[in-house]
Short mmCIF file of C-alpha atoms in Angstrom, two decimals:
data_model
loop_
_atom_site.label_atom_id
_atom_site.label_comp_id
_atom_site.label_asym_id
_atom_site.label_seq_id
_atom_site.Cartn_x
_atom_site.Cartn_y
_atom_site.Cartn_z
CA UNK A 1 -16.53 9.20 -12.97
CA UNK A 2 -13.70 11.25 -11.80
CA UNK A 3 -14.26 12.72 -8.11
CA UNK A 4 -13.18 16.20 -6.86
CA UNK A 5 -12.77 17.68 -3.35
CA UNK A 6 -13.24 20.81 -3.18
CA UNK A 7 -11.71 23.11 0.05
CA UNK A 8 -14.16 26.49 0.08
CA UNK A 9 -16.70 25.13 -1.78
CA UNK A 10 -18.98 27.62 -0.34
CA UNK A 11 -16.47 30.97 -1.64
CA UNK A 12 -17.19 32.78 -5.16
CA UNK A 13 -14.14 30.68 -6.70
CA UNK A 14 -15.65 27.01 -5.08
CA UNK A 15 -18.90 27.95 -6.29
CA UNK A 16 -18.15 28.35 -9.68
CA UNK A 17 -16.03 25.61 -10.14
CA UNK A 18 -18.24 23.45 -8.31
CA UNK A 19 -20.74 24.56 -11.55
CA UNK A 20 -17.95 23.45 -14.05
CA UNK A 21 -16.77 19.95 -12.47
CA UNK A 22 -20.60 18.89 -12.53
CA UNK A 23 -20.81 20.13 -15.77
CA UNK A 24 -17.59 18.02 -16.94
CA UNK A 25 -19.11 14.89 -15.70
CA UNK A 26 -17.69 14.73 -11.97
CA UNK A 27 -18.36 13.73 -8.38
CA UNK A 28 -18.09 16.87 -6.18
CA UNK A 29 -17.42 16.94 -2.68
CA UNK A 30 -17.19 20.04 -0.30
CA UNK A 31 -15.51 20.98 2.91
CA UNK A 32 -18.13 23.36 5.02
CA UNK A 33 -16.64 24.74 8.44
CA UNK A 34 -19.24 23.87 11.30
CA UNK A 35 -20.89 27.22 12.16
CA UNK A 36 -24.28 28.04 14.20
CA UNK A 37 -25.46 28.80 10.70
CA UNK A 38 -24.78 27.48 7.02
CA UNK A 39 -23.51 29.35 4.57
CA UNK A 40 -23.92 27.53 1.71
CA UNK A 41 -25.73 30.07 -0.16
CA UNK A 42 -23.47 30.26 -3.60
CA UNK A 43 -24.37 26.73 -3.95
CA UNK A 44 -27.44 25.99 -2.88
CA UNK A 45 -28.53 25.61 -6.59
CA UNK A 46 -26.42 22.40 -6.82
CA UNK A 47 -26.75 20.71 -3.61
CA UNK A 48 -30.06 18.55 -2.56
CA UNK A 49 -30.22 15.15 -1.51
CA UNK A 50 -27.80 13.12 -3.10
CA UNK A 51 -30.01 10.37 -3.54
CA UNK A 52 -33.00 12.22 -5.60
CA UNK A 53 -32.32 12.94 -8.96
CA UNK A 54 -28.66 11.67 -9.68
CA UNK A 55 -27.26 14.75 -7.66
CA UNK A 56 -23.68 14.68 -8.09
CA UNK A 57 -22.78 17.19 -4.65
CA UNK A 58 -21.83 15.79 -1.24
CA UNK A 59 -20.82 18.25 1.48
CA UNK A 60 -18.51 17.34 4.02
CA UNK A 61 -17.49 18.75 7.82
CA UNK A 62 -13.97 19.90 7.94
CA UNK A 63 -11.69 22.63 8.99
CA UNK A 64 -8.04 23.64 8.19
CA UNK A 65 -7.24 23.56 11.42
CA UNK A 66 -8.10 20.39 12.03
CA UNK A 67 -5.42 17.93 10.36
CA UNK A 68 -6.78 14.36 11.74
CA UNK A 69 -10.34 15.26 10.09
CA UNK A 70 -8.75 15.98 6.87
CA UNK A 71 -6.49 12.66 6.90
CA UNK A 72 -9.93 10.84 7.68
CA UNK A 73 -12.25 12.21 4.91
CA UNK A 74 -9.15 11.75 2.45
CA UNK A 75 -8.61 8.46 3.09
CA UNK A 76 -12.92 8.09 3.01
CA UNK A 77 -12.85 9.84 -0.36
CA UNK A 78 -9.85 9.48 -2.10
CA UNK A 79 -10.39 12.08 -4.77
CA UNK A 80 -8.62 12.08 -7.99
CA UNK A 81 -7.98 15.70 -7.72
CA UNK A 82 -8.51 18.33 -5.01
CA UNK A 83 -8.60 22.14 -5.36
CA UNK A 84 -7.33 23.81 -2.17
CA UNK A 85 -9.34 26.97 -2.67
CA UNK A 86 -9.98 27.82 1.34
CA UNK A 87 -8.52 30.73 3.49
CA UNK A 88 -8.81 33.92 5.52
CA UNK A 89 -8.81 35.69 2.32
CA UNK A 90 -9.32 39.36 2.97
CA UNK A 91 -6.15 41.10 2.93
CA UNK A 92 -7.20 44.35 4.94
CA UNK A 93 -8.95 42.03 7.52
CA UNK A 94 -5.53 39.83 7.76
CA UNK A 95 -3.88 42.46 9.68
CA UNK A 96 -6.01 42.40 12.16
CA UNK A 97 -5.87 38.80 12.39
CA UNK A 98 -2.68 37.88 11.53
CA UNK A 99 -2.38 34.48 13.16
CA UNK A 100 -5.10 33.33 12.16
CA UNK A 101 -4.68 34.50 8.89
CA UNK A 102 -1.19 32.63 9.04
CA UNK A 103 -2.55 29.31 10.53
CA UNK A 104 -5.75 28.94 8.07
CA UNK A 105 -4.06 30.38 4.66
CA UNK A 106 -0.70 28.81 5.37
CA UNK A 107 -0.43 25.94 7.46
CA UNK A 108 -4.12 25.04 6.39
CA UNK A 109 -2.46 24.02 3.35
CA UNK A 110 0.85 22.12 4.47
CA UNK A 111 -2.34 20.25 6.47
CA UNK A 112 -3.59 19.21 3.36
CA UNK A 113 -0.60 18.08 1.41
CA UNK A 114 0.63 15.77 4.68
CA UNK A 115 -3.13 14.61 4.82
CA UNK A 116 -2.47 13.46 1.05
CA UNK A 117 1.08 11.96 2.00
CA UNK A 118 -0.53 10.40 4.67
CA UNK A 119 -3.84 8.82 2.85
CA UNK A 120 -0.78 7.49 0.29
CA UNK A 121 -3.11 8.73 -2.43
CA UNK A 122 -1.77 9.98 -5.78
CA UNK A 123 -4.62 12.88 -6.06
CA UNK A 124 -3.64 15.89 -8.62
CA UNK A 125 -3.42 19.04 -6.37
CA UNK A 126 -4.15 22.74 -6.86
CA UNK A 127 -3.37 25.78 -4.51
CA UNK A 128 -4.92 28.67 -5.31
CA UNK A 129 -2.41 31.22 -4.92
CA UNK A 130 -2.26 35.11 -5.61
CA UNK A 131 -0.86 38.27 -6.74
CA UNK A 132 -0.78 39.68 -3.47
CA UNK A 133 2.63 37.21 -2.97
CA UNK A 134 4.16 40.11 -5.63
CA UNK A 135 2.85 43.12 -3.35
CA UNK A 136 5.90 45.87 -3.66
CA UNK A 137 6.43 44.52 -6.95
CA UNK A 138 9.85 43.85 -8.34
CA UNK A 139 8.98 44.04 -12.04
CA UNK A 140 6.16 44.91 -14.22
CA UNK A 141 4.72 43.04 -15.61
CA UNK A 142 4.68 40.39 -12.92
CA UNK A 143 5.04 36.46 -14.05
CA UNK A 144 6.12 32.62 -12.60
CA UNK A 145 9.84 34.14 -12.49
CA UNK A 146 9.01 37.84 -10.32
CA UNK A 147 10.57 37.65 -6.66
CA UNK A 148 7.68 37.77 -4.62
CA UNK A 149 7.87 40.55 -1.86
CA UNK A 150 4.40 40.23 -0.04
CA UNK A 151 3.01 43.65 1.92
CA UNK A 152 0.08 41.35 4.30
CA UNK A 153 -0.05 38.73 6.68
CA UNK A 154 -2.32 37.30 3.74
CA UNK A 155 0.02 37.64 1.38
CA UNK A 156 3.28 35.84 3.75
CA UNK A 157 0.83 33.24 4.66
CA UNK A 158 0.08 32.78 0.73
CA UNK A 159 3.80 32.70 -0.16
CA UNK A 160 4.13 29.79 2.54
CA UNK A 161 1.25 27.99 0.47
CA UNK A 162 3.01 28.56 -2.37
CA UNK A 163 6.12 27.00 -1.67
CA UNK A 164 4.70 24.48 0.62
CA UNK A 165 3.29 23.14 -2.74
CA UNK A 166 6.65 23.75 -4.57
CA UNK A 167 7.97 21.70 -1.45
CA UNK A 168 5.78 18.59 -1.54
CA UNK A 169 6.25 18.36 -5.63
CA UNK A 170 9.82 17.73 -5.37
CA UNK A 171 10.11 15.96 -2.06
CA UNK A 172 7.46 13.56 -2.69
CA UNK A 173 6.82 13.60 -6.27
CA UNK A 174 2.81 14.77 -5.81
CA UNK A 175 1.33 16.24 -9.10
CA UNK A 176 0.85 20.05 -6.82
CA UNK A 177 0.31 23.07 -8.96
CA UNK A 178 0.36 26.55 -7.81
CA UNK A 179 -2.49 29.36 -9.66
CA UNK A 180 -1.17 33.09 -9.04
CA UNK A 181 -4.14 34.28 -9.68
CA UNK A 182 -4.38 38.30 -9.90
CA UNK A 183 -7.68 39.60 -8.71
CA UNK A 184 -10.59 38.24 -10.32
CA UNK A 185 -14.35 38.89 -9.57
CA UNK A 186 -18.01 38.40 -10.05
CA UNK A 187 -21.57 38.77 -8.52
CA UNK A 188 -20.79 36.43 -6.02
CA UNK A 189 -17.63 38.27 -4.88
CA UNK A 190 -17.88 38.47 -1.01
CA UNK A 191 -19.65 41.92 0.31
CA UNK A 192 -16.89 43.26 1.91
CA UNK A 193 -14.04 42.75 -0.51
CA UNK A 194 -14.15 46.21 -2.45
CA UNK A 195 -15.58 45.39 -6.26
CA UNK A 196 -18.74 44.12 -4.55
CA UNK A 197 -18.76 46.65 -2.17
CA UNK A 198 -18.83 49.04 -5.26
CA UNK A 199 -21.54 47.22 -6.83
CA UNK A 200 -23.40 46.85 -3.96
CA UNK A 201 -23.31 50.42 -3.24
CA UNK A 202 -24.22 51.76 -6.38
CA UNK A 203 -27.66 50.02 -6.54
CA UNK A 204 -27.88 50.78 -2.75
CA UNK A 205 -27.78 54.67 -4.23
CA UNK A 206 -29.91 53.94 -7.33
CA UNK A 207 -32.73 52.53 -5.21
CA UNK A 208 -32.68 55.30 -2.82
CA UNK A 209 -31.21 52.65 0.17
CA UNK A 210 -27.57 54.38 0.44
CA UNK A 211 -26.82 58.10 0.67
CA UNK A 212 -22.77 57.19 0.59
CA UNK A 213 -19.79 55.03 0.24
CA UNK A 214 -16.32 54.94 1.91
CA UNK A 215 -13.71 54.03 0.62
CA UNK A 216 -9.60 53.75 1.39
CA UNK A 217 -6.99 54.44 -0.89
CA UNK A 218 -8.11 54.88 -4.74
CA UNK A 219 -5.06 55.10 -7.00
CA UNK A 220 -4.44 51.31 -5.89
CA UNK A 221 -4.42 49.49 -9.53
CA UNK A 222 -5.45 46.15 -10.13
CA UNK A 223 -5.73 43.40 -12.81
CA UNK A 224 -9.06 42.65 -12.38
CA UNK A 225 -10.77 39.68 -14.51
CA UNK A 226 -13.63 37.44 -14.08
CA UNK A 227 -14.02 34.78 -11.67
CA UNK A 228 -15.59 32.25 -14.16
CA UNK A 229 -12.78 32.73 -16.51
CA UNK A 230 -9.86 31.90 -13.71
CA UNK A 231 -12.22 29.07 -12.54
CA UNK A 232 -11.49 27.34 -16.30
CA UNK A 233 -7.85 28.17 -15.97
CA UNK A 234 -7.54 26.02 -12.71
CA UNK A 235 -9.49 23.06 -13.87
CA UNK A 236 -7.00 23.23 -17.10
CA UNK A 237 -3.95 23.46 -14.90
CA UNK A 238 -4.75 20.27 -12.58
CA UNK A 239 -5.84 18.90 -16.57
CA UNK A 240 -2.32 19.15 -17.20
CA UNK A 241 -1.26 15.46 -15.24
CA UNK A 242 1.93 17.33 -14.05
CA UNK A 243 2.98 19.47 -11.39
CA UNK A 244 3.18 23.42 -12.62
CA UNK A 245 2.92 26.78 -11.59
CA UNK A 246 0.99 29.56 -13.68
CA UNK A 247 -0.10 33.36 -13.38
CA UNK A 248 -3.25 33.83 -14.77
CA UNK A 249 -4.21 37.26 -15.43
CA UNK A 250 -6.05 39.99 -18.04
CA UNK A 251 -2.70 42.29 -18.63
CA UNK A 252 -4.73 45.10 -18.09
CA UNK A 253 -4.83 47.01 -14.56
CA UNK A 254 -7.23 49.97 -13.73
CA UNK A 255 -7.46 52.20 -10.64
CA UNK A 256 -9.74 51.49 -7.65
CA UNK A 257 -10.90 55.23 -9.26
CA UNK A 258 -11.49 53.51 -12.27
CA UNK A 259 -13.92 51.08 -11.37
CA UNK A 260 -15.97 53.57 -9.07
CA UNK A 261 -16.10 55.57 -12.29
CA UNK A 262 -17.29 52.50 -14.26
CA UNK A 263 -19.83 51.14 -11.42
CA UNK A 264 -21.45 54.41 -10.90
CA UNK A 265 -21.33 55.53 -14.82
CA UNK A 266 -23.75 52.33 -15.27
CA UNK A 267 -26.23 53.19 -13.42
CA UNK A 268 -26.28 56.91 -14.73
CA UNK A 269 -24.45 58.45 -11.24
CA UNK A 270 -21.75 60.72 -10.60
CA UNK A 271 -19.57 58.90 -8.49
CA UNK A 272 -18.23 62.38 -6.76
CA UNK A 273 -21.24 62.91 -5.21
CA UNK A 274 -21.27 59.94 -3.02
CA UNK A 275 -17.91 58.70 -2.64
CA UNK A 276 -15.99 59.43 0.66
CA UNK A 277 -12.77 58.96 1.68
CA UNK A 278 -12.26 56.76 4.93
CA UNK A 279 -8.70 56.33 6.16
CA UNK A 280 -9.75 53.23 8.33
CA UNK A 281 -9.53 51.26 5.04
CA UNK A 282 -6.67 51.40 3.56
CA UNK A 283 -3.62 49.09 4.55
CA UNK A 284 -0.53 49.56 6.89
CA UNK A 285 1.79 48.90 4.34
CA UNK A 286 0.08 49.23 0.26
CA UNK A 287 0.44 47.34 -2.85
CA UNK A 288 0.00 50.79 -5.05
CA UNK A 289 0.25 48.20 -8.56
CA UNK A 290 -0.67 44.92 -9.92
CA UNK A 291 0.16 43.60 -13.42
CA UNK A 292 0.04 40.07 -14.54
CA UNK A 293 1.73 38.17 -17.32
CA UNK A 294 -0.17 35.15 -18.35
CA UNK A 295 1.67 34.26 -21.54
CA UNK A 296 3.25 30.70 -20.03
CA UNK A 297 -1.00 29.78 -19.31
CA UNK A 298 -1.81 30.60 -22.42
CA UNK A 299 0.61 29.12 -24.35
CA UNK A 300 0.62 25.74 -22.33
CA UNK A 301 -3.00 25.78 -21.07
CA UNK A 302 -4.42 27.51 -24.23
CA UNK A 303 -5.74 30.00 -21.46
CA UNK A 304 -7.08 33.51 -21.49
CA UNK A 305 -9.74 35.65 -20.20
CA UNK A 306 -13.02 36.30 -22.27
CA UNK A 307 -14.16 38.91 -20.49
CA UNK A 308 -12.43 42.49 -19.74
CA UNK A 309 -13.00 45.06 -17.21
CA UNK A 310 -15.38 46.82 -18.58
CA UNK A 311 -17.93 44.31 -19.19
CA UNK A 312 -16.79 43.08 -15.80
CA UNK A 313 -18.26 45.91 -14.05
CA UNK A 314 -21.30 45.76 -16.15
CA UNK A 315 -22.02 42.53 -15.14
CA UNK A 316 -21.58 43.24 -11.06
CA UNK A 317 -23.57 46.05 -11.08
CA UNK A 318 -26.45 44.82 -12.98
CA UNK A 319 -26.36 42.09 -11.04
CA UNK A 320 -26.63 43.77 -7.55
CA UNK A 321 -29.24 45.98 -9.10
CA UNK A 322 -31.29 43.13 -10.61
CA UNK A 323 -31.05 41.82 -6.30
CA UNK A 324 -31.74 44.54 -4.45
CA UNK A 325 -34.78 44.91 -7.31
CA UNK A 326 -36.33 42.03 -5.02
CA UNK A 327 -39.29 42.93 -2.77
CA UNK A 328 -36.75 41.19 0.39
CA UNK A 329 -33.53 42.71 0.21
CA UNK A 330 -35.04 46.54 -0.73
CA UNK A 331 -37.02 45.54 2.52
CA UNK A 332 -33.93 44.39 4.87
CA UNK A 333 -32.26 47.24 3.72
CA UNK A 334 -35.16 49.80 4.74
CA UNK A 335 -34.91 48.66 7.84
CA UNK A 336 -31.19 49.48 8.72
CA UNK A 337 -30.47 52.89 10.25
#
């Protein structure tokens, strides 16, 4: 039985790959940060006591910031493969926190590879990197070969990542492999990132619980896929035995206008009526376009996304109107001013 470690298990992208490794046969382990309360809640489905029922899901204390923990549990584990999937991920948030942006995102994972070094295990190992590295993009559409010009803290600390991994692949021979992965998303998408805020909002409106939304800058385009999808292309790139780097990506990029339009179309709304403009949202310095090129995945991985952008949106907005059709949530959301 092959055995995985997972860093942000708990995130939309652990979650669902968490679902696939168990599915494929493995032994799953999780890294949770210590917190005055869990937040486990994308995988609760998967993780009871490990000794009732053959339950294939250990979780696991750690942080990224804490480099003798993860040389301990590494050389406790010593998983075949480990999918670095942790970080201060929200790219509007990151400049307000930029050092702690810089320290978890990118020095979280040179922790990680010299934890590996250290343990002297062979494990296959995957950083999940991201479009944002391209930010003022230098060609369109972006692939493995595009200079990277990054516009965050997020995306400088990602770039780090990224060739932190190169770095450890040709200095110490580890099988590392980089995922840029453009901007992919799902029901379980974080509240505040803005495709779930979208969602969220637009049953918030249907069911009478929301009078508006704000939002930052609209004409922002994106490649936006489904997290499911991207979660099979990074289980077939650590497949691979070798040490790569790969976009994966839809080819397709819409409009932050786009997808209001979309979202609120669904459920019968006219998005004009609701939608504000709030400048405290949009970013010091803007990534206006994102376009990936995922022809090297799909040739070599035999990768590409089943589902497009429309269906995406579909399937977030029914989703947050199927929840907030729930007796609790339409209740906790009464209750706020």
């Amino acid at each position: 039985m092959k055995k995985a470690l997972i860093t942000g298990v708990t995130g939309q992208d652990g979650s669902y790959l968490a679902d696939l490794l168990l599915e494929e046969g493995y032994e799953v382990h999780g890294i949770i940060r210590r917190a005055s309360t869990f937040n486990t809640s994308r995988i609760d489905h998967l993780y009871t006591d490990p000794h009732v029922n053959g339950v294939r899901m250990f979780l696991h204390y750690g942080d990224l910031s804490d480099s003798v923990n993860l040389v301990k549990l590494l050389y406790e584990l010593k998983p075949d493969e480990i999918y670095h999937l942790a970080a201060q991920s929200h790219v509007r948030v990151s400049f307000d926190i930029p050092e702690y942006t810089s320290d978890v995102t990118g020095v979280g994972t040179i922790r990680i590879l010299e934890a590996i070094r250290e343990a002297g295990l062979r494990s296959r190992f995957f950083q999940a990197s991201s479009s944002e590295m391209f930010g003022k993009a230098q060609e369109v559409p972006q692939s493995e070969k595009t200079r990277f010009w990054p516009r965050s803290p997020y995306g400088v600390a990602k770039v780090f990542a990224y060739w932190a991994t190169v770095n450890y692949r040709e200095s110490y021979g580890l099988c590392a492999s980089n995922g840029i992965m453009f901007n992919h998303e799902s029901p379980r998408r974080g509240e505040t990132f803005v495709t779930r805020k979208i969602s969220r909002a637009v049953a918030a409106i249907k069911h009478g619980l929301q009078k508006e939304l704000f939002l930052g800058n609209l004409d922002a385009k994106r490649d936006w896929g489904y997290a499911p999808d991207y979660v099979e292309g990074i289980w077939r790139i650590v497949q691979l035995g070798e040490g790569d780097d790969f976009v994966l990506a839809t080819g397709e990029t819409h409009s932050v206008r786009e997808f209001v339009e979309a979202a609120f179309a669904q459920a019968d709304l006219d998005w004009k009526q609701f939608v504000k403009h709030d400048p405290r949202y949009e970013r010091p310095a803007e990534v206006g376009l994102l376009l990936g090129d995922a022809s090297k995945a799909k040739k070599i991985l035999g990768w590409e996304p089943k589902v497009r952008f429309h269906e995406l949106v579909r399937i977030m907005v029914d989703a947050d109107m199927e929840l907030l059709s729930r007796e609790t949530p339409r209740e906790h959301l009464g209750k706020l001013p």
